[in-house]
Amino acid sequence: MRASLSPIVPALRLPAAGWSRWTDVVVVGGGAAGLMTAVALADAGRAVTVVTKGALGEGSTAWAQGGLAAVLGPDDDPELHLRDTLVAGAGLCDEDAVRTLVDEAPAAVGMLQALGAQLDLDPHGRPALTREGGHSRDRIVHAGGDASGAEVTRTLGSALRARGIEVLERTAALEALRTADGRVAGLRVARIDDGDLVDAGDLRARAVVLATGGYGQVYAATSNPDGATGDGLALALRAGAEVADVEMVQFHPTVLWTGRRAHGQQALVSEAVRGEGAVLVDRSGRRIMAGAHPLADLAPRDVVAATIAARLRDTGEDSAFLDATHLGADFLTGRFPGIARACREAGYDLTREPVPVVPAAHYACGGVLADLDGRTSVAGLFAVGEVACTGVQGANRLASNSIPEGLVAARRCAALLAGELPPAGVPVEPDGGGAIDPAARGTITAATTRHAGVLRDATGLGRLVEVLASARRTAPDLPLDAAAVEATALHTVATLLATAGLARPESRGCHRRTDAPASRPEWRVRLVHRLDGRGRLSVRTQPVRELVAEGVA
Ligand code: SIN
């Protein structure tokens, strides 16, 4: 294991706690994974408090269009779903974790239905199934056409309310409370009031479950909502947890292109549109994916995004185009009402013309190193959903595997904590700390976008490390506010991303190095980072446990 001094903020400068109270489990985050964890824990009789920095249900889940991958079709088999996931994961999946996912995803979909989810059905009353990139069978369950995530959020939100689970909305999870021997024993939280942090206090708990989602906002343009700033990952790192695969950021090949200055959350054009037959073309109408991969427009997402990015780099054009016109207006507006509306609002008619699309940051394959029961390397701290790196996604997530992973991990984590809670601990008062100046946020996102996008190289990643190392800190007498918490998280994530990207001298999955375009068998390892108490970042490699896909990566 190598260690080096890092510019990462090792501890936040915390507001003092004005109160302290007890619960069994604190769940941080209000997307599919967090809500399902809370619902299942409440059903098991545990006292649970949900903390979310926005309003309940505002996370990435609500924006998911495509759906949930699960083996439900008569021609499908868990072995096929397993194989598709491993192939997409490009040699970095944990095969045991993927096997658990493919075996348990159908039951997770069943539980959603039992809780009242209204899925789109086929003429026999069974969930209608469609296909997305990298899948060898139709296995994507959807709802409201292209409003799958919204239905998941609605269903779990109602279940949460029906159980009377305590929810602290607009509340920031600042730092894990730790015992003298490093176990997590709760959270320092504060209410967000117009950007200020007020009424700070300690939620003491036997377990803290992070379900805070990803970090797409570290890029200038992303499909992720505003809150996806990597707060949970940064908090876990500061609490001593190991994080892995952070360089593996999945770019969705098709968000709607709205101009060179596009900033923040962009409208997604679901891969399911290609699943139904749309194709990617250039300005002259030439197919982009024909000949680039045997699955052409339905190749795994890393391949499609990298092919588009290379084409745009070579031609100097601003965008690719998605041509769905041959599918017909009735079909498109019925099957994809939200996407058709978003195109219309941007001035394009999906039913009559190819619409301009570009790749944008979409999903964090890496995160807090955890197993599918949510266990991290720190006692008392658990992670489920996108914030976790369980090895299910490997170097590139298979489309629509994320919500099923979040639901499966949530149910397993809740079952674990329902069986036995970690022992109670007495936290020591956190001291010292700092924060990144929110004014540096624009520099962080611009440099990450420029140097660590779909295509990267050592020179650019090295430059990014330098830019990040000189990011300004807030003045020591300034109280911490919500913007500084997010800027600090984004800076932490970008630093990890650049460090890991530089350390991996190959191309694999979502990590495409133009100066090292081939995959190297000896790099079929996970890069695991951890921060010690003195702010030193250490890295170790972890071999992957994957047997079936030997030779396919
Ligand atoms: C999409 O609908 O294309 C996104 C689905 C996913 O990210 O899994």
mmCIF file with all atom_site columns, N, CA, C and O and ligand atoms in Angstrom, residues 63-69 132-133 135 140 146 148 223 250 252-254 268-274 301 336 339 362-363 397-404, ligand 1:
data_model
loop_
_atom_site.group_PDB
_atom_site.id
_atom_site.type_symbol
_atom_site.label_atom_id
_atom_site.label_alt_id
_atom_site.label_comp_id
_atom_site.label_asym_id
_atom_site.label_entity_id
_atom_site.label_seq_id
_atom_site.pdbx_PDB_ins_code
_atom_site.Cartn_x
_atom_site.Cartn_y
_atom_site.Cartn_z
_atom_site.occupancy
_atom_site.B_iso_or_equiv
_atom_site.pdbx_formal_charge
_atom_site.auth_seq_id
_atom_site.auth_comp_id
_atom_site.auth_asym_id
_atom_site.auth_atom_id
_atom_site.pdbx_PDB_model_num
ATOM   1   N N  . TRP A 1 63  ? -35.441 10.411 -11.536 1.00 0.00 ? 63  TRP A N  1
ATOM   2   C CA . TRP A 1 63  ? -35.174 10.801 -12.920 1.00 0.00 ? 63  TRP A CA 1
ATOM   3   C C  . TRP A 1 63  ? -34.955 9.612  -13.831 1.00 0.00 ? 63  TRP A C  1
ATOM   4   O O  . TRP A 1 63  ? -34.796 9.787  -15.048 1.00 0.00 ? 63  TRP A O  1
ATOM   5   N N  . ALA A 1 64  ? -34.883 8.408  -13.260 1.00 0.00 ? 64  ALA A N  1
ATOM   6   C CA . ALA A 1 64  ? -34.578 7.224  -14.086 1.00 0.00 ? 64  ALA A CA 1
ATOM   7   C C  . ALA A 1 64  ? -35.703 6.998  -15.084 1.00 0.00 ? 64  ALA A C  1
ATOM   8   O O  . ALA A 1 64  ? -36.879 6.992  -14.725 1.00 0.00 ? 64  ALA A O  1
ATOM   9   N N  . GLN A 1 65  ? -35.328 6.819  -16.323 1.00 0.00 ? 65  GLN A N  1
ATOM   10  C CA . GLN A 1 65  ? -36.334 6.628  -17.370 1.00 0.00 ? 65  GLN A CA 1
ATOM   11  C C  . GLN A 1 65  ? -36.497 5.139  -17.705 1.00 0.00 ? 65  GLN A C  1
ATOM   12  O O  . GLN A 1 65  ? -37.568 4.580  -17.635 1.00 0.00 ? 65  GLN A O  1
ATOM   13  N N  . GLY A 1 66  ? -35.371 4.511  -18.101 1.00 0.00 ? 66  GLY A N  1
ATOM   14  C CA . GLY A 1 66  ? -35.408 3.168  -18.674 1.00 0.00 ? 66  GLY A CA 1
ATOM   15  C C  . GLY A 1 66  ? -36.146 2.165  -17.820 1.00 0.00 ? 66  GLY A C  1
ATOM   16  O O  . GLY A 1 66  ? -37.169 1.618  -18.224 1.00 0.00 ? 66  GLY A O  1
ATOM   17  N N  . GLY A 1 67  ? -35.653 1.909  -16.619 1.00 0.00 ? 67  GLY A N  1
ATOM   18  C CA . GLY A 1 67  ? -36.363 0.995  -15.754 1.00 0.00 ? 67  GLY A CA 1
ATOM   19  C C  . GLY A 1 67  ? -35.469 0.150  -14.877 1.00 0.00 ? 67  GLY A C  1
ATOM   20  O O  . GLY A 1 67  ? -34.410 0.578  -14.444 1.00 0.00 ? 67  GLY A O  1
ATOM   21  N N  . LEU A 1 68  ? -35.940 -1.088 -14.653 1.00 0.00 ? 68  LEU A N  1
ATOM   22  C CA . LEU A 1 68  ? -35.261 -2.010 -13.745 1.00 0.00 ? 68  LEU A CA 1
ATOM   23  C C  . LEU A 1 68  ? -35.022 -3.326 -14.483 1.00 0.00 ? 68  LEU A C  1
ATOM   24  O O  . LEU A 1 68  ? -35.963 -3.940 -14.999 1.00 0.00 ? 68  LEU A O  1
ATOM   25  N N  . ALA A 1 69  ? -33.768 -3.769 -14.508 1.00 0.00 ? 69  ALA A N  1
ATOM   26  C CA . ALA A 1 69  ? -33.449 -5.037 -15.175 1.00 0.00 ? 69  ALA A CA 1
ATOM   27  C C  . ALA A 1 69  ? -33.738 -6.192 -14.216 1.00 0.00 ? 69  ALA A C  1
ATOM   28  O O  . ALA A 1 69  ? -33.270 -6.188 -13.075 1.00 0.00 ? 69  ALA A O  1
ATOM   29  N N  . GLU A 1 132 ? -32.261 -2.817 -23.411 1.00 0.00 ? 132 GLU A N  1
ATOM   30  C CA . GLU A 1 132 ? -31.346 -1.675 -23.473 1.00 0.00 ? 132 GLU A CA 1
ATOM   31  C C  . GLU A 1 132 ? -29.964 -2.204 -23.798 1.00 0.00 ? 132 GLU A C  1
ATOM   32  O O  . GLU A 1 132 ? -29.755 -3.420 -23.900 1.00 0.00 ? 132 GLU A O  1
ATOM   33  N N  . GLY A 1 133 ? -28.993 -1.271 -23.939 1.00 0.00 ? 133 GLY A N  1
ATOM   34  C CA . GLY A 1 133 ? -27.659 -1.632 -24.380 1.00 0.00 ? 133 GLY A CA 1
ATOM   35  C C  . GLY A 1 133 ? -27.038 -2.739 -23.538 1.00 0.00 ? 133 GLY A C  1
ATOM   36  O O  . GLY A 1 133 ? -27.122 -2.706 -22.315 1.00 0.00 ? 133 GLY A O  1
ATOM   37  N N  . HIS A 1 135 ? -27.837 -5.829 -23.142 1.00 0.00 ? 135 HIS A N  1
ATOM   38  C CA . HIS A 1 135 ? -28.705 -6.928 -22.687 1.00 0.00 ? 135 HIS A CA 1
ATOM   39  C C  . HIS A 1 135 ? -28.980 -7.890 -23.855 1.00 0.00 ? 135 HIS A C  1
ATOM   40  O O  . HIS A 1 135 ? -29.320 -7.445 -24.951 1.00 0.00 ? 135 HIS A O  1
ATOM   41  N N  . ILE A 1 140 ? -36.089 -5.307 -19.285 1.00 0.00 ? 140 ILE A N  1
ATOM   42  C CA . ILE A 1 140 ? -36.222 -4.042 -18.561 1.00 0.00 ? 140 ILE A CA 1
ATOM   43  C C  . ILE A 1 140 ? -37.700 -3.776 -18.276 1.00 0.00 ? 140 ILE A C  1
ATOM   44  O O  . ILE A 1 140 ? -38.509 -3.576 -19.177 1.00 0.00 ? 140 ILE A O  1
ATOM   45  N N  . ASP A 1 146 ? -41.705 6.207  -19.811 1.00 0.00 ? 146 ASP A N  1
ATOM   46  C CA . ASP A 1 146 ? -40.326 6.583  -19.486 1.00 0.00 ? 146 ASP A CA 1
ATOM   47  C C  . ASP A 1 146 ? -40.242 7.252  -18.117 1.00 0.00 ? 146 ASP A C  1
ATOM   48  O O  . ASP A 1 146 ? -39.354 8.049  -17.863 1.00 0.00 ? 146 ASP A O  1
ATOM   49  N N  . SER A 1 148 ? -40.101 5.521  -15.095 1.00 0.00 ? 148 SER A N  1
ATOM   50  C CA . SER A 1 148 ? -39.943 4.361  -14.197 1.00 0.00 ? 148 SER A CA 1
ATOM   51  C C  . SER A 1 148 ? -39.477 4.781  -12.807 1.00 0.00 ? 148 SER A C  1
ATOM   52  O O  . SER A 1 148 ? -40.025 4.334  -11.787 1.00 0.00 ? 148 SER A O  1
ATOM   53  N N  . SER A 1 223 ? -26.598 14.001 -16.268 1.00 0.00 ? 223 SER A N  1
ATOM   54  C CA . SER A 1 223 ? -28.022 13.659 -16.180 1.00 0.00 ? 223 SER A CA 1
ATOM   55  C C  . SER A 1 223 ? -28.515 13.740 -14.732 1.00 0.00 ? 223 SER A C  1
ATOM   56  O O  . SER A 1 223 ? -29.702 13.630 -14.472 1.00 0.00 ? 223 SER A O  1
ATOM   57  N N  . GLN A 1 250 ? -19.626 6.472  -15.358 1.00 0.00 ? 250 GLN A N  1
ATOM   58  C CA . GLN A 1 250 ? -20.316 6.110  -16.608 1.00 0.00 ? 250 GLN A CA 1
ATOM   59  C C  . GLN A 1 250 ? -20.942 7.351  -17.240 1.00 0.00 ? 250 GLN A C  1
ATOM   60  O O  . GLN A 1 250 ? -21.699 8.080  -16.597 1.00 0.00 ? 250 GLN A O  1
ATOM   61  N N  . HIS A 1 252 ? -23.577 8.633  -19.895 1.00 0.00 ? 252 HIS A N  1
ATOM   62  C CA . HIS A 1 252 ? -24.699 8.173  -20.714 1.00 0.00 ? 252 HIS A CA 1
ATOM   63  C C  . HIS A 1 252 ? -24.482 8.731  -22.115 1.00 0.00 ? 252 HIS A C  1
ATOM   64  O O  . HIS A 1 252 ? -24.168 9.910  -22.264 1.00 0.00 ? 252 HIS A O  1
ATOM   65  N N  . PRO A 1 253 ? -24.645 7.884  -23.146 1.00 0.00 ? 253 PRO A N  1
ATOM   66  C CA . PRO A 1 253 ? -24.331 8.370  -24.491 1.00 0.00 ? 253 PRO A CA 1
ATOM   67  C C  . PRO A 1 253 ? -25.265 9.478  -24.975 1.00 0.00 ? 253 PRO A C  1
ATOM   68  O O  . PRO A 1 253 ? -24.879 10.269 -25.827 1.00 0.00 ? 253 PRO A O  1
ATOM   69  N N  . THR A 1 254 ? -26.484 9.523  -24.444 1.00 0.00 ? 254 THR A N  1
ATOM   70  C CA . THR A 1 254 ? -27.450 10.433 -25.068 1.00 0.00 ? 254 THR A CA 1
ATOM   71  C C  . THR A 1 254 ? -28.209 11.296 -24.060 1.00 0.00 ? 254 THR A C  1
ATOM   72  O O  . THR A 1 254 ? -29.274 10.930 -23.586 1.00 0.00 ? 254 THR A O  1
ATOM   73  N N  . LEU A 1 268 ? -32.258 13.612 -20.160 1.00 0.00 ? 268 LEU A N  1
ATOM   74  C CA . LEU A 1 268 ? -31.802 12.316 -20.644 1.00 0.00 ? 268 LEU A CA 1
ATOM   75  C C  . LEU A 1 268 ? -32.703 11.846 -21.787 1.00 0.00 ? 268 LEU A C  1
ATOM   76  O O  . LEU A 1 268 ? -33.908 12.082 -21.769 1.00 0.00 ? 268 LEU A O  1
ATOM   77  N N  . VAL A 1 269 ? -32.097 11.194 -22.777 1.00 0.00 ? 269 VAL A N  1
ATOM   78  C CA . VAL A 1 269 ? -32.895 10.504 -23.795 1.00 0.00 ? 269 VAL A CA 1
ATOM   79  C C  . VAL A 1 269 ? -32.591 9.022  -23.610 1.00 0.00 ? 269 VAL A C  1
ATOM   80  O O  . VAL A 1 269 ? -31.534 8.525  -24.000 1.00 0.00 ? 269 VAL A O  1
ATOM   81  N N  . SER A 1 270 ? -33.519 8.315  -22.986 1.00 0.00 ? 270 SER A N  1
ATOM   82  C CA . SER A 1 270 ? -33.285 6.954  -22.512 1.00 0.00 ? 270 SER A CA 1
ATOM   83  C C  . SER A 1 270 ? -32.721 6.033  -23.586 1.00 0.00 ? 270 SER A C  1
ATOM   84  O O  . SER A 1 270 ? -33.079 6.094  -24.756 1.00 0.00 ? 270 SER A O  1
ATOM   85  N N  . GLU A 1 271 ? -31.858 5.141  -23.123 1.00 0.00 ? 271 GLU A N  1
ATOM   86  C CA . GLU A 1 271 ? -31.340 4.086  -23.988 1.00 0.00 ? 271 GLU A CA 1
ATOM   87  C C  . GLU A 1 271 ? -32.474 3.209  -24.515 1.00 0.00 ? 271 GLU A C  1
ATOM   88  O O  . GLU A 1 271 ? -32.338 2.546  -25.548 1.00 0.00 ? 271 GLU A O  1
ATOM   89  N N  . ALA A 1 272 ? -33.585 3.208  -23.796 1.00 0.00 ? 272 ALA A N  1
ATOM   90  C CA . ALA A 1 272 ? -34.736 2.412  -24.244 1.00 0.00 ? 272 ALA A CA 1
ATOM   91  C C  . ALA A 1 272 ? -35.233 2.897  -25.606 1.00 0.00 ? 272 ALA A C  1
ATOM   92  O O  . ALA A 1 272 ? -35.845 2.127  -26.356 1.00 0.00 ? 272 ALA A O  1
ATOM   93  N N  . VAL A 1 273 ? -34.956 4.158  -25.957 1.00 0.00 ? 273 VAL A N  1
ATOM   94  C CA . VAL A 1 273 ? -35.358 4.640  -27.286 1.00 0.00 ? 273 VAL A CA 1
ATOM   95  C C  . VAL A 1 273 ? -34.559 3.876  -28.349 1.00 0.00 ? 273 VAL A C  1
ATOM   96  O O  . VAL A 1 273 ? -35.105 3.447  -29.364 1.00 0.00 ? 273 VAL A O  1
ATOM   97  N N  . ARG A 1 274 ? -33.256 3.682  -28.061 1.00 0.00 ? 274 ARG A N  1
ATOM   98  C CA . ARG A 1 274 ? -32.479 2.822  -28.973 1.00 0.00 ? 274 ARG A CA 1
ATOM   99  C C  . ARG A 1 274 ? -32.920 1.374  -28.861 1.00 0.00 ? 274 ARG A C  1
ATOM   100 O O  . ARG A 1 274 ? -32.924 0.634  -29.834 1.00 0.00 ? 274 ARG A O  1
ATOM   101 N N  . ARG A 1 301 ? -22.782 0.723  -22.781 1.00 0.00 ? 301 ARG A N  1
ATOM   102 C CA . ARG A 1 301 ? -22.787 2.181  -22.743 1.00 0.00 ? 301 ARG A CA 1
ATOM   103 C C  . ARG A 1 301 ? -21.397 2.806  -22.867 1.00 0.00 ? 301 ARG A C  1
ATOM   104 O O  . ARG A 1 301 ? -21.228 3.853  -23.481 1.00 0.00 ? 301 ARG A O  1
ATOM   105 N N  . PHE A 1 336 ? -42.775 7.071  -24.938 1.00 0.00 ? 336 PHE A N  1
ATOM   106 C CA . PHE A 1 336 ? -41.798 7.975  -24.312 1.00 0.00 ? 336 PHE A CA 1
ATOM   107 C C  . PHE A 1 336 ? -42.369 9.386  -24.157 1.00 0.00 ? 336 PHE A C  1
ATOM   108 O O  . PHE A 1 336 ? -41.819 10.360 -24.697 1.00 0.00 ? 336 PHE A O  1
ATOM   109 N N  . ILE A 1 339 ? -39.861 12.056 -22.677 1.00 0.00 ? 339 ILE A N  1
ATOM   110 C CA . ILE A 1 339 ? -38.727 12.393 -23.558 1.00 0.00 ? 339 ILE A CA 1
ATOM   111 C C  . ILE A 1 339 ? -39.224 13.246 -24.722 1.00 0.00 ? 339 ILE A C  1
ATOM   112 O O  . ILE A 1 339 ? -38.593 14.250 -25.091 1.00 0.00 ? 339 ILE A O  1
ATOM   113 N N  . HIS A 1 362 ? -23.233 10.250 -15.861 1.00 0.00 ? 362 HIS A N  1
ATOM   114 C CA . HIS A 1 362 ? -24.530 9.649  -15.548 1.00 0.00 ? 362 HIS A CA 1
ATOM   115 C C  . HIS A 1 362 ? -24.523 8.814  -14.277 1.00 0.00 ? 362 HIS A C  1
ATOM   116 O O  . HIS A 1 362 ? -25.442 8.918  -13.475 1.00 0.00 ? 362 HIS A O  1
ATOM   117 N N  . TYR A 1 363 ? -23.494 7.987  -14.082 1.00 0.00 ? 363 TYR A N  1
ATOM   118 C CA . TYR A 1 363 ? -23.559 7.032  -12.972 1.00 0.00 ? 363 TYR A CA 1
ATOM   119 C C  . TYR A 1 363 ? -22.161 6.748  -12.431 1.00 0.00 ? 363 TYR A C  1
ATOM   120 O O  . TYR A 1 363 ? -21.221 6.514  -13.210 1.00 0.00 ? 363 TYR A O  1
ATOM   121 N N  . ARG A 1 397 ? -21.398 -0.034 -15.693 1.00 0.00 ? 397 ARG A N  1
ATOM   122 C CA . ARG A 1 397 ? -22.683 -0.623 -15.293 1.00 0.00 ? 397 ARG A CA 1
ATOM   123 C C  . ARG A 1 397 ? -23.525 -1.018 -16.503 1.00 0.00 ? 397 ARG A C  1
ATOM   124 O O  . ARG A 1 397 ? -23.643 -0.273 -17.480 1.00 0.00 ? 397 ARG A O  1
ATOM   125 N N  . LEU A 1 398 ? -24.131 -2.185 -16.408 1.00 0.00 ? 398 LEU A N  1
ATOM   126 C CA . LEU A 1 398 ? -25.107 -2.599 -17.414 1.00 0.00 ? 398 LEU A CA 1
ATOM   127 C C  . LEU A 1 398 ? -26.390 -1.790 -17.191 1.00 0.00 ? 398 LEU A C  1
ATOM   128 O O  . LEU A 1 398 ? -26.847 -1.609 -16.059 1.00 0.00 ? 398 LEU A O  1
ATOM   129 N N  . ALA A 1 399 ? -26.967 -1.314 -18.297 1.00 0.00 ? 399 ALA A N  1
ATOM   130 C CA . ALA A 1 399 ? -28.143 -0.445 -18.219 1.00 0.00 ? 399 ALA A CA 1
ATOM   131 C C  . ALA A 1 399 ? -29.228 -1.044 -17.318 1.00 0.00 ? 399 ALA A C  1
ATOM   132 O O  . ALA A 1 399 ? -29.492 -2.244 -17.353 1.00 0.00 ? 399 ALA A O  1
ATOM   133 N N  . SER A 1 400 ? -29.839 -0.186 -16.539 1.00 0.00 ? 400 SER A N  1
ATOM   134 C CA . SER A 1 400 ? -30.983 -0.521 -15.675 1.00 0.00 ? 400 SER A CA 1
ATOM   135 C C  . SER A 1 400 ? -30.673 -1.548 -14.586 1.00 0.00 ? 400 SER A C  1
ATOM   136 O O  . SER A 1 400 ? -31.569 -2.147 -14.008 1.00 0.00 ? 400 SER A O  1
ATOM   137 N N  . ASN A 1 401 ? -29.391 -1.742 -14.286 1.00 0.00 ? 401 ASN A N  1
ATOM   138 C CA . ASN A 1 401 ? -29.022 -2.576 -13.136 1.00 0.00 ? 401 ASN A CA 1
ATOM   139 C C  . ASN A 1 401 ? -28.952 -1.763 -11.839 1.00 0.00 ? 401 ASN A C  1
ATOM   140 O O  . ASN A 1 401 ? -28.803 -2.347 -10.768 1.00 0.00 ? 401 ASN A O  1
ATOM   141 N N  . SER A 1 402 ? -29.054 -0.427 -11.930 1.00 0.00 ? 402 SER A N  1
ATOM   142 C CA . SER A 1 402 ? -28.779 0.353  -10.719 1.00 0.00 ? 402 SER A CA 1
ATOM   143 C C  . SER A 1 402 ? -29.926 0.334  -9.712  1.00 0.00 ? 402 SER A C  1
ATOM   144 O O  . SER A 1 402 ? -29.689 0.107  -8.522  1.00 0.00 ? 402 SER A O  1
ATOM   145 N N  . ILE A 1 403 ? -31.150 0.546  -10.159 1.00 0.00 ? 403 ILE A N  1
ATOM   146 C CA . ILE A 1 403 ? -32.249 0.531  -9.172  1.00 0.00 ? 403 ILE A CA 1
ATOM   147 C C  . ILE A 1 403 ? -32.387 -0.880 -8.578  1.00 0.00 ? 403 ILE A C  1
ATOM   148 O O  . ILE A 1 403 ? -32.502 -1.018 -7.352  1.00 0.00 ? 403 ILE A O  1
ATOM   149 N N  . PRO A 1 404 ? -32.345 -1.939 -9.408  1.00 0.00 ? 404 PRO A N  1
ATOM   150 C CA . PRO A 1 404 ? -32.371 -3.274 -8.785  1.00 0.00 ? 404 PRO A CA 1
ATOM   151 C C  . PRO A 1 404 ? -31.242 -3.467 -7.778  1.00 0.00 ? 404 PRO A C  1
ATOM   152 O O  . PRO A 1 404 ? -31.469 -4.016 -6.695  1.00 0.00 ? 404 PRO A O  1
HETATM 153 C C1 . SIN B 2 .   ? -31.750 5.139  -19.548 1.00 0.00 ? 1   SIN B C1 1
HETATM 154 O O1 . SIN B 2 .   ? -32.971 5.126  -19.469 1.00 0.00 ? 1   SIN B O1 1
HETATM 155 O O2 . SIN B 2 .   ? -31.131 5.173  -20.602 1.00 0.00 ? 1   SIN B O2 1
HETATM 156 C C2 . SIN B 2 .   ? -30.971 5.106  -18.276 1.00 0.00 ? 1   SIN B C2 1
HETATM 157 C C3 . SIN B 2 .   ? -31.121 3.795  -17.673 1.00 0.00 ? 1   SIN B C3 1
HETATM 158 C C4 . SIN B 2 .   ? -29.981 3.534  -16.764 1.00 0.00 ? 1   SIN B C4 1
HETATM 159 O O3 . SIN B 2 .   ? -29.130 4.400  -16.570 1.00 0.00 ? 1   SIN B O3 1
HETATM 160 O O4 . SIN B 2 .   ? -29.881 2.425  -16.259 1.00 0.00 ? 1   SIN B O4 1
#
